[in-house]
mmCIF file of C-alpha atoms in Angstrom:
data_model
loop_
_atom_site.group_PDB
_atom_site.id
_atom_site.type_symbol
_atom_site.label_atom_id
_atom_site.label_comp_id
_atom_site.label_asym_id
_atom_site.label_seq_id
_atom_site.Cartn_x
_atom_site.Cartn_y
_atom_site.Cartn_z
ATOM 1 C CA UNK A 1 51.444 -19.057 -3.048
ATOM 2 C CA UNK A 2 48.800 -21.703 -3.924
ATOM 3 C CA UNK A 3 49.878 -25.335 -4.278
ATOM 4 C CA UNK A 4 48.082 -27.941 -6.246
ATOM 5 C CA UNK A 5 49.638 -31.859 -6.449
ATOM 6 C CA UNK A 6 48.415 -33.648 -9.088
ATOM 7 C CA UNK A 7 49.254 -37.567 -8.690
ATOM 8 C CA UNK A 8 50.297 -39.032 -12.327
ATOM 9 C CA UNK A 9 50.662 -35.588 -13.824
ATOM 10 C CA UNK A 10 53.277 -36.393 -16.165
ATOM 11 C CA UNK A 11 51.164 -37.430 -18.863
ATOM 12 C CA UNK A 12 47.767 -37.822 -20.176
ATOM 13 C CA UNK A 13 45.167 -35.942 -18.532
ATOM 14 C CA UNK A 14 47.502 -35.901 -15.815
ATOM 15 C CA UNK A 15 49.896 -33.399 -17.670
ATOM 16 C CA UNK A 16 46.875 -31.502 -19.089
ATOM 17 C CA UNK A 17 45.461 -31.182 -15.465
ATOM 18 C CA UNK A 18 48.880 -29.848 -14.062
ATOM 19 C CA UNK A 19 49.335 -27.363 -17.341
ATOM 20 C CA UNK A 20 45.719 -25.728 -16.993
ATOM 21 C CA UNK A 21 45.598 -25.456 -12.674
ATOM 22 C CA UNK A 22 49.549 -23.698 -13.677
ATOM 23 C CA UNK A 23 47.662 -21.124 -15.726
ATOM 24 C CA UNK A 24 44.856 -20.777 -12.563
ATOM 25 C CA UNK A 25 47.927 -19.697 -10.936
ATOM 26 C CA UNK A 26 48.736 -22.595 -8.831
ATOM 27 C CA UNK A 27 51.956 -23.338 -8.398
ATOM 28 C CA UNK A 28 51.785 -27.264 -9.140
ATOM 29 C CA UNK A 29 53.635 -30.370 -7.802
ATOM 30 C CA UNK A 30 53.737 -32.682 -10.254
ATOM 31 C CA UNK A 31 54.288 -36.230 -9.115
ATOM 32 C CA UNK A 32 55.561 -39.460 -10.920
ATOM 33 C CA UNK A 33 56.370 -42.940 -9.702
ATOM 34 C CA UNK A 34 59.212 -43.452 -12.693
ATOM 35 C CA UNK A 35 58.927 -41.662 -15.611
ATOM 36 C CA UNK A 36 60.863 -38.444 -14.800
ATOM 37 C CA UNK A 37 61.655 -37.459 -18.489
ATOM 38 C CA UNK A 38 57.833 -36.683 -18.957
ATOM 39 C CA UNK A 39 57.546 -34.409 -15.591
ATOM 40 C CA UNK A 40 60.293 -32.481 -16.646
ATOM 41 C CA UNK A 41 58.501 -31.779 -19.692
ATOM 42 C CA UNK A 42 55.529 -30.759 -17.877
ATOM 43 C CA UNK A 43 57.573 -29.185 -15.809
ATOM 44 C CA UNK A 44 59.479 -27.234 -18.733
ATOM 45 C CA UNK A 45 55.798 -26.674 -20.455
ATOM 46 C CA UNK A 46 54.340 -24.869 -17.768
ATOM 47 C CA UNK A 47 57.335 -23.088 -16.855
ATOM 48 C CA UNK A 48 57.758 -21.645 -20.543
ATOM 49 C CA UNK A 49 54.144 -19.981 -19.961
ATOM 50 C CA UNK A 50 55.017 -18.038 -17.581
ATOM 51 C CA UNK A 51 53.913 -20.826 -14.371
ATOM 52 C CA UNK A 52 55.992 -22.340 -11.323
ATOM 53 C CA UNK A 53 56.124 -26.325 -10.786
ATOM 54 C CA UNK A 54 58.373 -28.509 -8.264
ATOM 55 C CA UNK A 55 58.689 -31.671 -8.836
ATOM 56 C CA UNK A 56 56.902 -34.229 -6.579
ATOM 57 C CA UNK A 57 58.423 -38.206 -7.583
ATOM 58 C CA UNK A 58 56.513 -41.022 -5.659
ATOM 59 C CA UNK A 59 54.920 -43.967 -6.026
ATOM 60 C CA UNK A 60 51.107 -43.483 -4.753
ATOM 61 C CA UNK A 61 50.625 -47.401 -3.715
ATOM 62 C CA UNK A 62 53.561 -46.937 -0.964
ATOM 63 C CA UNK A 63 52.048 -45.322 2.070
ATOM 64 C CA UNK A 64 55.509 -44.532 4.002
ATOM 65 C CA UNK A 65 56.783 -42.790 0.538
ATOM 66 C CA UNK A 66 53.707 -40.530 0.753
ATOM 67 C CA UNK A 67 54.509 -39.642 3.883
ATOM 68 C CA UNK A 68 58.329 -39.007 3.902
ATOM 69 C CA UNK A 69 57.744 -36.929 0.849
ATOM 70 C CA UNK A 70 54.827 -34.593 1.994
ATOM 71 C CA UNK A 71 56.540 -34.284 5.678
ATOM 72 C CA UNK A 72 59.346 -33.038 3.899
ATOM 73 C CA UNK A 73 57.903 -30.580 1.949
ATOM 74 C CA UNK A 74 55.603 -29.289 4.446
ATOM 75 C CA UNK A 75 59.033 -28.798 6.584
ATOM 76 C CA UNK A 76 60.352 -26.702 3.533
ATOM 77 C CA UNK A 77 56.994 -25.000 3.621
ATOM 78 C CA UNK A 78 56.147 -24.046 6.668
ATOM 79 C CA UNK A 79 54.026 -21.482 6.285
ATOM 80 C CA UNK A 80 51.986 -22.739 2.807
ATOM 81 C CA UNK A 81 50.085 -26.131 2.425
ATOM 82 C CA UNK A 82 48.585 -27.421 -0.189
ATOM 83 C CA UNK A 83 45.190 -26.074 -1.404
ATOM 84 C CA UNK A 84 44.165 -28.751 -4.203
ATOM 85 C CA UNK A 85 44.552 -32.440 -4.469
ATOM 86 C CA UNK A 86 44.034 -34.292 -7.481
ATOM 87 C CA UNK A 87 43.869 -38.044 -6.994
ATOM 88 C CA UNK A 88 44.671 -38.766 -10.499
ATOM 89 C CA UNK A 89 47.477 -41.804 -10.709
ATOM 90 C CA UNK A 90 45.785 -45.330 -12.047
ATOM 91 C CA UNK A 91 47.196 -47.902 -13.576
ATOM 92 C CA UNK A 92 45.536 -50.685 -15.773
ATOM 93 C CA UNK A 93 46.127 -54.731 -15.333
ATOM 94 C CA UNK A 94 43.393 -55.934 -17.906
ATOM 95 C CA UNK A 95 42.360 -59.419 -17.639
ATOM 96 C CA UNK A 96 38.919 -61.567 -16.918
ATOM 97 C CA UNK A 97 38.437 -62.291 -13.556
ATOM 98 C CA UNK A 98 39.190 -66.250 -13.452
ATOM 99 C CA UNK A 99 42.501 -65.394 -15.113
ATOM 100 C CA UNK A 100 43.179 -62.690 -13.191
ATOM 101 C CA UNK A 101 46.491 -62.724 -10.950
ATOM 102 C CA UNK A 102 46.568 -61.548 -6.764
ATOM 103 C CA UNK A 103 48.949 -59.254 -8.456
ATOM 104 C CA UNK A 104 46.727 -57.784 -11.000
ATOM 105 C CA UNK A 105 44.037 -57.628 -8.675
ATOM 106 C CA UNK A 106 45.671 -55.763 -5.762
ATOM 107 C CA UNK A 107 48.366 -53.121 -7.636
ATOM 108 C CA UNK A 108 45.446 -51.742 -9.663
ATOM 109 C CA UNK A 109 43.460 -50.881 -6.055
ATOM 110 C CA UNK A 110 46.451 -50.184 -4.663
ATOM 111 C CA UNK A 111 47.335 -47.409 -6.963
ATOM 112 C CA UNK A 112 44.023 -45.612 -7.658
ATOM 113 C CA UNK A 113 42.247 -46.588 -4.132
ATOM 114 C CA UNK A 114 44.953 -47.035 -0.947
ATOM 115 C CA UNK A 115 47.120 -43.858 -2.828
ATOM 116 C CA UNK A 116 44.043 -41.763 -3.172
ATOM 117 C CA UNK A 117 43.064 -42.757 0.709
ATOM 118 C CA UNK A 118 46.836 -41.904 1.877
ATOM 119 C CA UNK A 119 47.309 -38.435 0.122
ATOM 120 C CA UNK A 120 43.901 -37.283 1.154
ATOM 121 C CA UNK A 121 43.774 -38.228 4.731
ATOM 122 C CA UNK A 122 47.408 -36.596 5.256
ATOM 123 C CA UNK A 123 46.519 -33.388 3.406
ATOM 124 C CA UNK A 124 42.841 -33.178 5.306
ATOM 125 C CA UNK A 125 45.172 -32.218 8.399
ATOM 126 C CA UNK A 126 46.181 -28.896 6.965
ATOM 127 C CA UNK A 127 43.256 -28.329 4.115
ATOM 128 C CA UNK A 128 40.532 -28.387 7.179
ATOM 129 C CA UNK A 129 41.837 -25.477 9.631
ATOM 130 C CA UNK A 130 41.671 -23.319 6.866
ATOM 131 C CA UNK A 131 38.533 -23.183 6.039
ATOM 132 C CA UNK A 132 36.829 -22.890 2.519
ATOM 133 C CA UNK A 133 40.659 -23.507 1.680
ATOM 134 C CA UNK A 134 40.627 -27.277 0.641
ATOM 135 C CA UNK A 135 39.383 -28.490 -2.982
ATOM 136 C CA UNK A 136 39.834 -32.514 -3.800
ATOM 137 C CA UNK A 137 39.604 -33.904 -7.130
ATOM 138 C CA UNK A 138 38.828 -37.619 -7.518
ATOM 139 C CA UNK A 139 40.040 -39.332 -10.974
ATOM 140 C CA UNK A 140 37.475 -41.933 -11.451
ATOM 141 C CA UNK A 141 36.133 -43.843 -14.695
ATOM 142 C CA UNK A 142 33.571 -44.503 -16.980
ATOM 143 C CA UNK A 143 34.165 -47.901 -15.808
ATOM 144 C CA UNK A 144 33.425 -47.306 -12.088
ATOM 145 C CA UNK A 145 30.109 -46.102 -13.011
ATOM 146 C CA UNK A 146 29.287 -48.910 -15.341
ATOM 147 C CA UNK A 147 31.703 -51.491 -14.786
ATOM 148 C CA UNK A 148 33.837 -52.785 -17.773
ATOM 149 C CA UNK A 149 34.003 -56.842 -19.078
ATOM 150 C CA UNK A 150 37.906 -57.450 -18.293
ATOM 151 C CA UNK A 151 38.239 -54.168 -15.784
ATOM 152 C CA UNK A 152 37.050 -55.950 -12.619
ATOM 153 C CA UNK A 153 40.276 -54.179 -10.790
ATOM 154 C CA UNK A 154 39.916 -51.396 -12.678
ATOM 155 C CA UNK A 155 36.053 -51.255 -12.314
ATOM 156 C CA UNK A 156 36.321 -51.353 -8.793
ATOM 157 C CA UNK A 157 38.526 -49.292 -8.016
ATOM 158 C CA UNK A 158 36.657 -46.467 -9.611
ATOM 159 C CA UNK A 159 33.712 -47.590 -8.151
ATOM 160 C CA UNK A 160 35.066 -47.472 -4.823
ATOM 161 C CA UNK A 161 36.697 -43.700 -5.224
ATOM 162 C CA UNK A 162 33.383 -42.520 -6.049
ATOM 163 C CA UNK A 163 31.593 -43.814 -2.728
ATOM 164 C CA UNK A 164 34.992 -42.758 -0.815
ATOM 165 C CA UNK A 165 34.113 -39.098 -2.486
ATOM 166 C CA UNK A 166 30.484 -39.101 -1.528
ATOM 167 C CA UNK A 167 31.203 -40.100 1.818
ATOM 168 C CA UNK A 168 34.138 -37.996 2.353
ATOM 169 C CA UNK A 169 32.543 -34.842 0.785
ATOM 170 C CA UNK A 170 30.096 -35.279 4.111
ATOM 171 C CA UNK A 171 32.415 -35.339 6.698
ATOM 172 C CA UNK A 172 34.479 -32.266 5.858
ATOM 173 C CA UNK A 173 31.454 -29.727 4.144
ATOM 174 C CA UNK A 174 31.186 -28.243 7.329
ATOM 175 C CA UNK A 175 34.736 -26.938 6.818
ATOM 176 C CA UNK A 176 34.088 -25.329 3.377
ATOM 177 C CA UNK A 177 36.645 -28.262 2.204
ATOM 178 C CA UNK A 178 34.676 -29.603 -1.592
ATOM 179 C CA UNK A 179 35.403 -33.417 -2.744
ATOM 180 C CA UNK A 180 34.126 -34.313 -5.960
ATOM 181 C CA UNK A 181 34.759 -36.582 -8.395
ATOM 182 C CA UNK A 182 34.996 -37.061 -12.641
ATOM 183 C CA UNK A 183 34.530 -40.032 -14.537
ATOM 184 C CA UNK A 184 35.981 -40.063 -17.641
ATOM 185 C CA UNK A 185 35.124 -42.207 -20.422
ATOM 186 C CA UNK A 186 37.400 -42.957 -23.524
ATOM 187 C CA UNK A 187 40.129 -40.104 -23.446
ATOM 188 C CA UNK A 188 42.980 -40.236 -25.715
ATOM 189 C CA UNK A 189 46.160 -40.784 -23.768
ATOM 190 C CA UNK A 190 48.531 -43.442 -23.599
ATOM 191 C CA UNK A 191 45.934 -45.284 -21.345
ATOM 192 C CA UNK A 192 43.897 -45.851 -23.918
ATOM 193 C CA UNK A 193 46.222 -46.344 -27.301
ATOM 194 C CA UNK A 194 46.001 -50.269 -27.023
ATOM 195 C CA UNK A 195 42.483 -50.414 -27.438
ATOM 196 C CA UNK A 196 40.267 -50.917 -30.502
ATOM 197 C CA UNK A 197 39.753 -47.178 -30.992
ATOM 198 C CA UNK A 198 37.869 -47.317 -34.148
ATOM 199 C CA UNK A 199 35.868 -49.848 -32.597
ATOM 200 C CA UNK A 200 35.192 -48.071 -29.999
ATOM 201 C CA UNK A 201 34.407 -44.799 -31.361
ATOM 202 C CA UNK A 202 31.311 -45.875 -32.744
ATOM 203 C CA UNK A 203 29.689 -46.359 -29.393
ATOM 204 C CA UNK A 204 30.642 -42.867 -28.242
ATOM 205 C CA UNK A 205 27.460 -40.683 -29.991
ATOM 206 C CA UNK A 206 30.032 -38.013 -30.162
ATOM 207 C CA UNK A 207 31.695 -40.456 -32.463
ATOM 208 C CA UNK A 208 35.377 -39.464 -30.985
ATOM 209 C CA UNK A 209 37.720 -40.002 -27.736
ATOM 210 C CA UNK A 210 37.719 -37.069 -25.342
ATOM 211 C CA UNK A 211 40.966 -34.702 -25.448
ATOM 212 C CA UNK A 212 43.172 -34.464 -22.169
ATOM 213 C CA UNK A 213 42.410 -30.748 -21.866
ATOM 214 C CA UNK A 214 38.650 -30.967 -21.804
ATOM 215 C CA UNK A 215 38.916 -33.146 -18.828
ATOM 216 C CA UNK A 216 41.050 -30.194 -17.340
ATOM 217 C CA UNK A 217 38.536 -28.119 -18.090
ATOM 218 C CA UNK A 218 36.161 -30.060 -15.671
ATOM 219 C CA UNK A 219 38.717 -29.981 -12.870
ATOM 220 C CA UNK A 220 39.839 -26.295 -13.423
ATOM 221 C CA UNK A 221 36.060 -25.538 -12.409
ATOM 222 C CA UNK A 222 35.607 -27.873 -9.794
ATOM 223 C CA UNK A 223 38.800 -26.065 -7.832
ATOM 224 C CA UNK A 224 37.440 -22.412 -8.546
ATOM 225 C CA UNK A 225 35.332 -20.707 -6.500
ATOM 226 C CA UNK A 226 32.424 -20.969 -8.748
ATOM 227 C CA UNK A 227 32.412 -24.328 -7.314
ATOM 228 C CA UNK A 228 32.419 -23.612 -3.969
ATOM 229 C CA UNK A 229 28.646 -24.787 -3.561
ATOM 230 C CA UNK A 230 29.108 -27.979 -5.314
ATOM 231 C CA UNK A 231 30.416 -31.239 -3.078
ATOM 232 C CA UNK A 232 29.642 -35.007 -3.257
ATOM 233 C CA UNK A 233 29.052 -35.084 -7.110
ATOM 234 C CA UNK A 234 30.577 -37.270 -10.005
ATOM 235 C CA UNK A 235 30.657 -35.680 -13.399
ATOM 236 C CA UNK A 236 31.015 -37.604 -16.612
ATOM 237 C CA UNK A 237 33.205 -36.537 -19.146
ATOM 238 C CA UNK A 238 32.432 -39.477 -21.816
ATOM 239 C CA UNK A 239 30.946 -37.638 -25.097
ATOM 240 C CA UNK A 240 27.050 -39.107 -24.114
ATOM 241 C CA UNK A 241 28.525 -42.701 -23.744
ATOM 242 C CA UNK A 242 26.914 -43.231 -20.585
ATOM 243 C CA UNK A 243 24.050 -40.648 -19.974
#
């Protein structure tokens, strides 16, 4: 069997990531801090093609959650790990910085940067013994690349998960273990619904949002082995937004 855990794969790119590394044949552990409706739909989705899921429900910001919940399925598992991480799960708290609340500030880093940081360094232990076995995804942002007005959090948060996957993707090369990283720009998902789309649009020379499933695309080939050669980068997914 080959596991893949997907933070946030519920919805949004997070369910399109989870449906297309099913039909890789990975058998994929869909996590969720709340919103267990959706992952049973994903769940239900992938199983209808012909694909195996498990469930995975935990909030990424809460280190001793992470760690109750992977112990427990590695004790279920003890002769499989897990292959593929996707550090996916963000959240957004919007706001200019001199309004901006402690609150706002830290749950946004908290989310995308301390749950990315947990997840990876406890998987590491049983992707590096096994080597050329270990493939790590990195959900980043147009906006940690350029830096949003009102997406300070946000901004650097992204920011910081691309030097964390440029820095990591040194340390563990030697053990055939690949971290990259994608940056999406304007997707539509549920993320992205409150914002002036039309508006928007225009400065995209694609003149659209991005679909879920071409980001999927970009992570389906970073965990295949026709990646295998390719560690430390950041790919943009953004329609020529920010080239």
């Amino acid at each position: 069997m080959k596991y893949a855990l997907v933070t946030g794969g519920s919805r949004g790119i997070g369910k399109a990531i989870c449906i297309k590394l099913s039909q890789m044949g990975y058998v994929v552990l869909i996590n969720y801090a709340s919103n267990r409706d959706a992952a049973l739909e994903t769940k239900s989705i992938i199983e209808e093609n012909g694909g195996m899921a498990e469930l995975m429900p935990f909030d990424v910001s809460d280190k001793q959650q992470i760690e109750n919940t992977l112990t427990a399925w590695e004790e279920a598992h003890p002769a499989e790990y897990i292959s593929v991480l996707v550090n996916n799960a963000g959240i957004r708290k919007d706001n200019v910085m001199f309004m901006m609340s402690d609150d706002e500030w830290h749950s946004v880093l908290q989310t995308s940067l301390d749950g990315s940081f947990y997840l990876t360094r406890h998987l590491l232990k049983h992707m590096m013994p096994r080597k050329r076995s270990g493939k790590i995804v990195n959900v980043a942002s147009l906006s940690g690349l350029k830096g949003m007005p009102g997406q300070t959090n946000y901004s650097a948060a992204k920011a910081a998960m691309i030097g964390m996957t440029k820095a990591l993707a040194q340390e563990v090369a030697a053990r055939g273990v690949t971290v990259n990283a994608i940056a999406p720009g304007f997707i539509d998902t549920d993320m992205t619904k409150d914002l002036a789309v039309d508006e928007l649009k225009q400065l995209v020379p694609m003149g659209r949002f991005g679909k879920p499933e071409e980001v999927a695309e970009t992570v389906a080939f970073l965990v295949s082995e026709g990646a295998n050669y390719i560690t430390g980068e950041v790919i943009s997914i953004n329609g020529g937004l920010y080239t």
